[in-house]
PDB file of C-alpha atoms in Angstrom:
ATOM      1  CA  MET B 245      44.331 -65.656-123.306  1.00 38.00           C
ATOM      2  CA  GLY B 246      41.272 -66.767-121.389  1.00 41.00           C
ATOM      3  CA  PHE B 247      38.644 -64.247-122.660  1.00 39.00           C
ATOM      4  CA  ILE B 248      36.975 -63.410-125.343  1.00 40.00           C
ATOM      5  CA  VAL B 249      36.896 -60.064-127.589  1.00 43.00           C
ATOM      6  CA  HIS B 250      33.554 -58.581-128.549  1.00 45.00           C
ATOM      7  CA  LEU B 251      33.886 -55.452-130.455  1.00 45.00           C
ATOM      8  CA  ASN B 252      30.945 -53.010-129.888  1.00 49.00           C
ATOM      9  CA  PRO B 253      30.010 -50.975-132.623  1.00 41.00           C
ATOM     10  CA  ASN B 254      28.049 -48.368-131.240  1.00 46.00           C
ATOM     11  CA  LEU B 255      31.943 -47.315-129.407  1.00 62.00           C
ATOM     12  CA  GLY B 256      32.561 -45.829-132.735  1.00 65.00           C
ATOM     13  CA  ASP B 257      36.440 -44.879-133.661  1.00 83.00           C
ATOM     14  CA  HIS B 258      38.313 -42.590-131.595  1.00 92.00           C
ATOM     15  CA  GLU B 259      41.269 -40.600-132.204  1.00 94.00           C
ATOM     16  CA  HIS B 260      43.335 -41.037-128.806  1.00 96.00           C
ATOM     17  CA  ILE B 261      41.966 -44.998-127.671  1.00 97.00           C
ATOM     18  CA  LYS B 262      40.538 -47.969-128.574  1.00 97.00           C
ATOM     19  CA  ALA B 263      37.571 -49.075-126.749  1.00 97.00           C
ATOM     20  CA  GLU B 264      35.525 -52.667-126.937  1.00 97.00           C
ATOM     21  CA  LYS B 265      33.968 -55.104-124.872  1.00 97.00           C
ATOM     22  CA  ARG B 266      36.079 -58.160-123.516  1.00 97.00           C
ATOM     23  CA  GLY B 267      35.503 -61.155-121.165  1.00 96.00           C
ATOM     24  CA  GLN B 268      34.197 -64.256-121.513  1.00 96.00           C
ATOM     25  CA  LYS B 269      30.797 -63.195-120.834  1.00 96.00           C
ATOM     26  CA  ASN B 270      31.268 -59.833-122.921  1.00 96.00           C
ATOM     27  CA  ASN B 271      30.786 -57.853-119.458  1.00 97.00           C
ATOM     28  CA  VAL B 272      34.332 -56.322-119.167  1.00 98.00           C
ATOM     29  CA  GLY B 273      34.448 -52.448-120.590  1.00 98.00           C
ATOM     30  CA  PHE B 274      38.077 -52.046-121.770  1.00 98.00           C
ATOM     31  CA  ILE B 275      39.604 -48.832-122.714  1.00 98.00           C
ATOM     32  CA  GLN B 276      42.926 -48.467-124.161  1.00 98.00           C
ATOM     33  CA  LEU B 277      45.111 -45.551-124.700  1.00 98.00           C
ATOM     34  CA  ASN B 278      46.046 -44.971-128.002  1.00 97.00           C
ATOM     35  CA  ARG B 279      48.770 -42.251-128.242  1.00 96.00           C
ATOM     36  CA  PRO B 280      52.071 -44.523-129.024  1.00 95.00           C
ATOM     37  CA  LYS B 281      54.308 -41.486-130.201  1.00 94.00           C
ATOM     38  CA  ALA B 282      53.376 -39.018-127.487  1.00 94.00           C
ATOM     39  CA  LEU B 283      53.531 -42.232-124.889  1.00 95.00           C
ATOM     40  CA  ASN B 284      49.902 -41.760-124.139  1.00 96.00           C
ATOM     41  CA  ALA B 285      50.335 -38.115-122.773  1.00 94.00           C
ATOM     42  CA  LEU B 286      46.909 -36.921-121.512  1.00 94.00           C
ATOM     43  CA  CYS B 287      45.911 -34.538-123.972  1.00 92.00           C
ATOM     44  CA  ASP B 288      42.271 -32.471-123.890  1.00 90.00           C
ATOM     45  CA  GLY B 289      40.930 -34.777-126.761  1.00 92.00           C
ATOM     46  CA  LEU B 290      41.732 -38.394-125.254  1.00 95.00           C
ATOM     47  CA  MET B 291      40.259 -37.517-121.718  1.00 94.00           C
ATOM     48  CA  LYS B 292      37.105 -36.244-124.500  1.00 94.00           C
ATOM     49  CA  GLU B 293      36.883 -39.511-125.200  1.00 96.00           C
ATOM     50  CA  VAL B 294      37.653 -41.495-122.382  1.00 97.00           C
ATOM     51  CA  SER B 295      34.497 -39.723-120.840  1.00 96.00           C
ATOM     52  CA  GLN B 296      32.570 -40.512-123.768  1.00 96.00           C
ATOM     53  CA  VAL B 297      33.165 -44.022-123.834  1.00 97.00           C
ATOM     54  CA  LEU B 298      32.730 -44.248-119.873  1.00 97.00           C
ATOM     55  CA  ASP B 299      29.107 -42.872-120.481  1.00 97.00           C
ATOM     56  CA  GLU B 300      28.866 -45.751-122.828  1.00 97.00           C
ATOM     57  CA  PHE B 301      29.921 -48.353-120.350  1.00 98.00           C
ATOM     58  CA  GLU B 302      27.699 -46.904-117.534  1.00 97.00           C
ATOM     59  CA  LYS B 303      24.953 -46.851-119.823  1.00 97.00           C
ATOM     60  CA  ASP B 304      25.460 -50.461-121.130  1.00 97.00           C
ATOM     61  CA  LYS B 305      23.362 -53.391-118.807  1.00 96.00           C
ATOM     62  CA  GLU B 306      25.791 -56.422-119.717  1.00 97.00           C
ATOM     63  CA  ILE B 307      29.245 -54.392-118.678  1.00 98.00           C
ATOM     64  CA  GLY B 308      29.869 -54.711-114.434  1.00 98.00           C
ATOM     65  CA  CYS B 309      33.078 -53.513-114.260  1.00 98.00           C
ATOM     66  CA  ILE B 310      35.796 -51.475-116.684  1.00 98.00           C
ATOM     67  CA  VAL B 311      39.472 -52.137-117.267  1.00 98.00           C
ATOM     68  CA  LEU B 312      42.233 -48.755-118.374  1.00 98.00           C
ATOM     69  CA  THR B 313      44.879 -49.229-119.771  1.00 98.00           C
ATOM     70  CA  GLY B 314      47.555 -48.001-122.006  1.00 98.00           C
ATOM     71  CA  SER B 315      51.280 -49.596-123.575  1.00 97.00           C
ATOM     72  CA  ASP B 316      53.598 -52.010-122.068  1.00 96.00           C
ATOM     73  CA  ARG B 317      55.911 -49.731-122.362  1.00 97.00           C
ATOM     74  CA  ALA B 318      53.694 -46.099-121.037  1.00 98.00           C
ATOM     75  CA  PHE B 319      49.776 -45.981-119.136  1.00 98.00           C
ATOM     76  CA  ALA B 320      50.648 -42.426-119.798  1.00 97.00           C
ATOM     77  CA  ALA B 321      53.543 -40.837-119.257  1.00 94.00           C
ATOM     78  CA  GLY B 322      51.791 -37.441-118.141  1.00 90.00           C
ATOM     79  CA  ALA B 323      49.156 -34.832-119.459  1.00 87.00           C
ATOM     80  CA  ASP B 324      50.660 -33.463-122.594  1.00 86.00           C
ATOM     81  CA  ILE B 325      52.818 -29.962-121.921  1.00 87.00           C
ATOM     82  CA  LYS B 326      53.067 -29.303-125.646  1.00 86.00           C
ATOM     83  CA  GLU B 327      49.647 -28.574-124.963  1.00 86.00           C
ATOM     84  CA  MET B 328      49.723 -26.453-121.669  1.00 86.00           C
ATOM     85  CA  GLN B 329      52.925 -24.761-122.666  1.00 88.00           C
ATOM     86  CA  ASN B 330      51.764 -21.289-123.942  1.00 88.00           C
ATOM     87  CA  GLN B 331      48.202 -21.881-122.020  1.00 86.00           C
ATOM     88  CA  THR B 332      47.893 -18.498-119.461  1.00 88.00           C
ATOM     89  CA  PHE B 333      46.448 -18.147-115.809  1.00 89.00           C
ATOM     90  CA  SER B 334      43.633 -16.423-117.279  1.00 86.00           C
ATOM     91  CA  LYS B 335      42.497 -19.164-119.875  1.00 86.00           C
ATOM     92  CA  VAL B 336      43.213 -21.834-117.565  1.00 82.00           C
ATOM     93  CA  TYR B 337      41.647 -20.022-114.452  1.00 85.00           C
ATOM     94  CA  GLY B 338      38.396 -18.591-116.647  1.00 85.00           C
ATOM     95  CA  GLY B 339      37.902 -21.946-118.765  1.00 79.00           C
ATOM     96  CA  ASN B 340      38.278 -24.080-115.621  1.00 76.00           C
ATOM     97  CA  PHE B 341      40.918 -26.418-117.422  1.00 79.00           C
ATOM     98  CA  LEU B 342      41.650 -29.922-116.583  1.00 81.00           C
ATOM     99  CA  ASN B 343      38.033 -29.802-114.333  1.00 81.00           C
ATOM    100  CA  HIS B 344      36.165 -32.445-116.601  1.00 82.00           C
ATOM    101  CA  TRP B 345      39.007 -35.134-116.577  1.00 88.00           C
ATOM    102  CA  ASN B 346      37.609 -36.054-113.023  1.00 92.00           C
ATOM    103  CA  ARG B 347      35.166 -38.390-114.950  1.00 95.00           C
ATOM    104  CA  VAL B 348      37.142 -41.690-114.564  1.00 97.00           C
ATOM    105  CA  ALA B 349      36.368 -40.866-110.970  1.00 96.00           C
ATOM    106  CA  GLU B 350      32.873 -40.399-111.011  1.00 96.00           C
ATOM    107  CA  CYS B 351      32.159 -43.321-112.836  1.00 97.00           C
ATOM    108  CA  LYS B 352      29.245 -45.203-110.993  1.00 96.00           C
ATOM    109  CA  LYS B 353      30.788 -48.227-112.190  1.00 98.00           C
ATOM    110  CA  PRO B 354      34.257 -49.844-110.978  1.00 98.00           C
ATOM    111  CA  VAL B 355      37.782 -48.677-112.617  1.00 98.00           C
ATOM    112  CA  ILE B 356      40.630 -50.607-112.029  1.00 98.00           C
ATOM    113  CA  ALA B 357      43.904 -49.058-113.546  1.00 98.00           C
ATOM    114  CA  ALA B 358      46.111 -51.770-115.480  1.00 98.00           C
ATOM    115  CA  VAL B 359      50.160 -49.480-115.397  1.00 98.00           C
ATOM    116  CA  ASN B 360      52.445 -50.995-117.481  1.00 98.00           C
ATOM    117  CA  GLY B 361      55.530 -48.939-118.377  1.00 98.00           C
ATOM    118  CA  PHE B 362      55.458 -44.721-116.724  1.00 98.00           C
ATOM    119  CA  ALA B 363      52.439 -43.576-114.751  1.00 98.00           C
ATOM    120  CA  LEU B 364      53.547 -39.995-114.653  1.00 98.00           C
ATOM    121  CA  GLY B 365      52.340 -36.398-113.701  1.00 97.00           C
ATOM    122  CA  GLY B 366      48.519 -36.852-114.976  1.00 96.00           C
ATOM    123  CA  GLY B 367      49.019 -40.805-115.646  1.00 97.00           C
ATOM    124  CA  CYS B 368      49.667 -41.174-111.920  1.00 98.00           C
ATOM    125  CA  GLU B 369      46.656 -38.836-111.614  1.00 97.00           C
ATOM    126  CA  LEU B 370      44.405 -40.721-113.888  1.00 97.00           C
ATOM    127  CA  ALA B 371      45.518 -44.234-112.442  1.00 98.00           C
ATOM    128  CA  MET B 372      44.598 -42.861-108.689  1.00 98.00           C
ATOM    129  CA  MET B 373      41.226 -41.739-110.140  1.00 98.00           C
ATOM    130  CA  CYS B 374      40.545 -45.568-110.619  1.00 98.00           C
ATOM    131  CA  ASP B 375      39.066 -47.801-107.623  1.00 98.00           C
ATOM    132  CA  ILE B 376      42.156 -50.312-107.934  1.00 98.00           C
ATOM    133  CA  ILE B 377      45.758 -49.970-109.033  1.00 98.00           C
ATOM    134  CA  TYR B 378      47.215 -52.939-110.753  1.00 98.00           C
ATOM    135  CA  ALA B 379      50.940 -52.859-112.288  1.00 98.00           C
ATOM    136  CA  GLY B 380      53.127 -54.503-114.087  1.00 98.00           C
ATOM    137  CA  GLU B 381      56.311 -55.445-112.667  1.00 98.00           C
ATOM    138  CA  LYS B 382      58.409 -52.548-114.151  1.00 98.00           C
ATOM    139  CA  ALA B 383      56.182 -49.600-114.102  1.00 98.00           C
ATOM    140  CA  GLN B 384      56.964 -46.496-112.519  1.00 98.00           C
ATOM    141  CA  PHE B 385      54.820 -43.792-110.862  1.00 98.00           C
ATOM    142  CA  GLY B 386      55.282 -40.222-109.983  1.00 98.00           C
ATOM    143  CA  GLN B 387      54.650 -36.437-109.874  1.00 98.00           C
ATOM    144  CA  PRO B 388      57.423 -34.356-111.607  1.00 97.00           C
ATOM    145  CA  GLU B 389      55.417 -31.800-112.073  1.00 97.00           C
ATOM    146  CA  ILE B 390      57.192 -29.616-109.370  1.00 97.00           C
ATOM    147  CA  SER B 391      60.256 -29.833-112.238  1.00 97.00           C
ATOM    148  CA  LEU B 392      58.121 -28.687-114.825  1.00 95.00           C
ATOM    149  CA  GLY B 393      57.242 -24.819-112.442  1.00 96.00           C
ATOM    150  CA  THR B 394      53.616 -25.718-111.371  1.00 95.00           C
ATOM    151  CA  ILE B 395      51.501 -28.605-109.493  1.00 96.00           C
ATOM    152  CA  PRO B 396      49.825 -31.724-109.973  1.00 96.00           C
ATOM    153  CA  GLY B 397      46.295 -30.474-110.806  1.00 93.00           C
ATOM    154  CA  ALA B 398      43.949 -33.186-111.536  1.00 94.00           C
ATOM    155  CA  GLY B 399      44.096 -34.758-107.801  1.00 95.00           C
ATOM    156  CA  GLY B 400      47.908 -35.368-107.203  1.00 97.00           C
ATOM    157  CA  THR B 401      48.131 -33.628-104.317  1.00 97.00           C
ATOM    158  CA  GLN B 402      45.018 -34.772-102.716  1.00 97.00           C
ATOM    159  CA  ARG B 403      44.341 -38.387-103.398  1.00 97.00           C
ATOM    160  CA  LEU B 404      48.535 -39.788-103.258  1.00 98.00           C
ATOM    161  CA  ILE B 405      47.936 -38.386 -99.632  1.00 97.00           C
ATOM    162  CA  ARG B 406      45.308 -40.678 -99.078  1.00 96.00           C
ATOM    163  CA  ALA B 407      46.729 -43.471-101.028  1.00 96.00           C
ATOM    164  CA  VAL B 408      50.522 -43.397 -99.286  1.00 97.00           C
ATOM    165  CA  GLY B 409      50.548 -41.190 -95.932  1.00 97.00           C
ATOM    166  CA  LYS B 410      51.388 -37.712 -95.896  1.00 98.00           C
ATOM    167  CA  SER B 411      55.711 -38.441 -95.513  1.00 98.00           C
ATOM    168  CA  LYS B 412      55.583 -40.583 -98.546  1.00 98.00           C
ATOM    169  CA  ALA B 413      53.067 -37.890-101.289  1.00 98.00           C
ATOM    170  CA  MET B 414      55.317 -34.781 -99.977  1.00 98.00           C
ATOM    171  CA  GLU B 415      58.534 -36.896-101.013  1.00 98.00           C
ATOM    172  CA  LEU B 416      57.169 -37.869-104.308  1.00 98.00           C
ATOM    173  CA  ILE B 417      55.798 -34.408-104.932  1.00 98.00           C
ATOM    174  CA  LEU B 418      58.311 -32.161-103.647  1.00 98.00           C
ATOM    175  CA  THR B 419      61.345 -34.126-105.365  1.00 98.00           C
ATOM    176  CA  ALA B 420      59.561 -35.270-108.350  1.00 98.00           C
ATOM    177  CA  ASP B 421      61.519 -38.940-107.968  1.00 98.00           C
ATOM    178  CA  ARG B 422      59.809 -42.090-109.196  1.00 98.00           C
ATOM    179  CA  ILE B 423      59.397 -45.434-107.188  1.00 98.00           C
ATOM    180  CA  ASN B 424      58.511 -48.247-109.032  1.00 98.00           C
ATOM    181  CA  ALA B 425      56.076 -50.997-109.064  1.00 98.00           C
ATOM    182  CA  GLN B 426      57.605 -52.629-105.478  1.00 98.00           C
ATOM    183  CA  ASP B 427      57.360 -49.353-103.556  1.00 98.00           C
ATOM    184  CA  ALA B 428      53.883 -48.797-105.157  1.00 98.00           C
ATOM    185  CA  GLN B 429      52.430 -51.602-103.807  1.00 98.00           C
ATOM    186  CA  SER B 430      54.322 -51.565-100.260  1.00 98.00           C
ATOM    187  CA  SER B 431      52.916 -47.844-100.117  1.00 97.00           C
ATOM    188  CA  GLY B 432      49.503 -48.738-100.538  1.00 97.00           C
ATOM    189  CA  LEU B 433      49.731 -46.948-103.643  1.00 98.00           C
ATOM    190  CA  VAL B 434      49.115 -50.389-105.915  1.00 98.00           C
ATOM    191  CA  SER B 435      46.974 -52.817-105.299  1.00 98.00           C
ATOM    192  CA  LYS B 436      48.962 -56.096-107.095  1.00 98.00           C
ATOM    193  CA  VAL B 437      51.803 -56.461-109.271  1.00 98.00           C
ATOM    194  CA  PHE B 438      51.958 -58.940-111.886  1.00 98.00           C
ATOM    195  CA  PRO B 439      54.410 -59.387-115.184  1.00 98.00           C
ATOM    196  CA  VAL B 440      54.358 -57.326-117.808  1.00 98.00           C
ATOM    197  CA  ASP B 441      52.868 -59.513-120.240  1.00 97.00           C
ATOM    198  CA  GLN B 442      50.462 -60.904-117.732  1.00 98.00           C
ATOM    199  CA  LEU B 443      48.599 -58.243-116.219  1.00 98.00           C
ATOM    200  CA  VAL B 444      45.749 -57.116-118.919  1.00 98.00           C
ATOM    201  CA  THR B 445      45.106 -60.916-118.924  1.00 98.00           C
ATOM    202  CA  GLU B 446      45.290 -61.399-115.085  1.00 98.00           C
ATOM    203  CA  THR B 447      43.434 -57.285-114.824  1.00 98.00           C
ATOM    204  CA  ILE B 448      40.428 -58.868-116.969  1.00 98.00           C
ATOM    205  CA  LYS B 449      40.119 -62.000-114.981  1.00 98.00           C
ATOM    206  CA  GLN B 450      39.498 -59.702-111.819  1.00 98.00           C
ATOM    207  CA  ALA B 451      37.077 -57.697-113.438  1.00 98.00           C
ATOM    208  CA  GLU B 452      35.606 -60.610-115.152  1.00 98.00           C
ATOM    209  CA  LYS B 453      35.095 -61.626-110.950  1.00 98.00           C
ATOM    210  CA  ILE B 454      33.687 -57.935-110.117  1.00 98.00           C
ATOM    211  CA  ALA B 455      30.966 -58.289-112.877  1.00 98.00           C
ATOM    212  CA  SER B 456      29.761 -61.810-111.979  1.00 97.00           C
ATOM    213  CA  PHE B 457      28.463 -59.739-108.376  1.00 98.00           C
ATOM    214  CA  SER B 458      24.974 -57.833-108.359  1.00 98.00           C
ATOM    215  CA  LYS B 459      25.857 -54.623-110.326  1.00 98.00           C
ATOM    216  CA  LEU B 460      23.436 -52.867-107.789  1.00 97.00           C
ATOM    217  CA  THR B 461      25.757 -54.049-105.078  1.00 98.00           C
ATOM    218  CA  VAL B 462      28.522 -53.233-106.018  1.00 98.00           C
ATOM    219  CA  ALA B 463      27.561 -49.580-107.230  1.00 98.00           C
ATOM    220  CA  MET B 464      25.990 -49.518-103.521  1.00 98.00           C
ATOM    221  CA  CYS B 465      29.644 -51.321-102.128  1.00 98.00           C
ATOM    222  CA  LYS B 466      31.779 -48.558-104.234  1.00 98.00           C
ATOM    223  CA  GLU B 467      29.630 -45.513-102.848  1.00 97.00           C
ATOM    224  CA  ALA B 468      29.801 -46.526 -99.462  1.00 98.00           C
ATOM    225  CA  VAL B 469      33.951 -46.836 -99.376  1.00 97.00           C
ATOM    226  CA  ASN B 470      34.184 -43.907-101.437  1.00 96.00           C
ATOM    227  CA  ALA B 471      32.465 -42.225 -99.003  1.00 96.00           C
ATOM    228  CA  ALA B 472      35.154 -43.081 -95.903  1.00 95.00           C
ATOM    229  CA  ASN B 473      37.206 -40.149 -97.883  1.00 90.00           C
ATOM    230  CA  GLU B 474      34.821 -37.260 -97.683  1.00 93.00           C
ATOM    231  CA  MET B 475      33.147 -38.052 -93.860  1.00 96.00           C
ATOM    232  CA  SER B 476      34.374 -38.183 -90.408  1.00 97.00           C
ATOM    233  CA  LEU B 477      34.099 -42.116 -89.448  1.00 97.00           C
ATOM    234  CA  ARG B 478      31.367 -41.358 -87.321  1.00 97.00           C
ATOM    235  CA  GLU B 479      29.429 -40.017 -90.475  1.00 98.00           C
ATOM    236  CA  GLY B 480      30.726 -42.810 -92.482  1.00 97.00           C
ATOM    237  CA  LEU B 481      29.404 -45.972 -89.884  1.00 98.00           C
ATOM    238  CA  HIS B 482      26.172 -44.669 -89.754  1.00 98.00           C
ATOM    239  CA  PHE B 483      26.252 -44.137 -93.694  1.00 98.00           C
ATOM    240  CA  GLU B 484      27.699 -47.803 -94.606  1.00 98.00           C
ATOM    241  CA  LYS B 485      24.636 -48.545 -91.976  1.00 98.00           C
ATOM    242  CA  ARG B 486      22.086 -47.108 -93.817  1.00 98.00           C
ATOM    243  CA  VAL B 487      23.578 -48.390 -97.095  1.00 98.00           C
ATOM    244  CA  PHE B 488      23.519 -52.117 -95.466  1.00 98.00           C
ATOM    245  CA  HIS B 489      20.190 -51.468 -94.750  1.00 98.00           C
ATOM    246  CA  ALA B 490      19.171 -50.428 -98.204  1.00 98.00           C
ATOM    247  CA  THR B 491      20.159 -53.614-100.111  1.00 98.00           C
ATOM    248  CA  PHE B 492      17.627 -55.604 -97.846  1.00 98.00           C
ATOM    249  CA  ALA B 493      15.328 -53.779-100.257  1.00 98.00           C
ATOM    250  CA  THR B 494      17.003 -55.884-103.830  1.00 98.00           C
ATOM    251  CA  ASP B 495      15.789 -59.065-104.763  1.00 98.00           C
ATOM    252  CA  ASP B 496      20.199 -59.772-105.596  1.00 98.00           C
ATOM    253  CA  ARG B 497      20.070 -59.352-101.273  1.00 98.00           C
ATOM    254  CA  LYS B 498      17.331 -62.141-101.019  1.00 98.00           C
ATOM    255  CA  GLU B 499      19.264 -64.353-104.164  1.00 98.00           C
ATOM    256  CA  GLY B 500      22.619 -63.918-102.556  1.00 98.00           C
ATOM    257  CA  MET B 501      21.673 -65.225 -98.812  1.00 98.00           C
ATOM    258  CA  SER B 502      18.854 -67.839-100.243  1.00 98.00           C
ATOM    259  CA  ALA B 503      21.897 -69.711-102.670  1.00 98.00           C
ATOM    260  CA  PHE B 504      24.535 -69.565 -99.809  1.00 98.00           C
ATOM    261  CA  VAL B 505      21.778 -71.420 -97.384  1.00 98.00           C
ATOM    262  CA  GLU B 506      20.730 -73.394-100.173  1.00 98.00           C
ATOM    263  CA  LYS B 507      24.317 -74.309-101.636  1.00 98.00           C
ATOM    264  CA  ARG B 508      24.182 -72.765-105.452  1.00 97.00           C
ATOM    265  CA  PRO B 509      25.187 -70.510-107.237  1.00 97.00           C
ATOM    266  CA  ALA B 510      23.553 -67.323-106.726  1.00 97.00           C
ATOM    267  CA  LYS B 511      21.682 -66.068-109.949  1.00 97.00           C
ATOM    268  CA  PHE B 512      22.096 -62.354-109.108  1.00 98.00           C
ATOM    269  CA  THR B 513      19.496 -60.101-111.580  1.00 97.00           C
ATOM    270  CA  ASP B 514      20.619 -57.026-110.991  1.00 97.00           C
ATOM    271  CA  SER B 515      17.974 -55.740-109.095  1.00 96.00           C
TER     272      SER B 515
END
């Protein structure tokens, strides 16, 4: 398979997910959604477990990248409708329902979604919270909330338009139509498409590559790219320049450039 699995005893047992460390250098955090009977429907308990594991992975100095996946049949078929069915406006508004689901997007380390099967509703939104999306060739993406009398509530109306543009986002959200992996790639939602049985392996390879670089520089780079969604071009360029300048205060910038000039592999120390 090209990688070694290492279980981290500190991650503990979880009801709705599996979590471990993977990679030849034990430097990839791996989270697998594990509600097979519900096609990995996203209940509140599952998302809380994901948040807890992300906290642990962020603290772990070995881990440089995180992979989030489901099963071959479903990444996540949506939010748990049974859990939402009898909610009331006062409860969801007063309790700020789904607010903590944004934890994946706020992770300081890069998160790659490896999507096989269904990524619908909350599942599509969860994938879009990740920094990169890779898909198996049979994956399906969609925001079918309108068919349930509601709208996307975990970022679908905001992130989808940034990924695929207004017309495509409107079409998907207003029709509840699904798109396949190939269309998702051509529209910019997905970066790469792999055979179903190779998706996780190939995603871990990419995660290992990211984890091989300076974790400090990777975090700075992620912050700068994400800023582009929040700022004007002028503001973004200024922010980028300041972060670029800040890399000159790091040991890893010195090491990276020295290694290039000396034609040797860099040995980053994340400092």
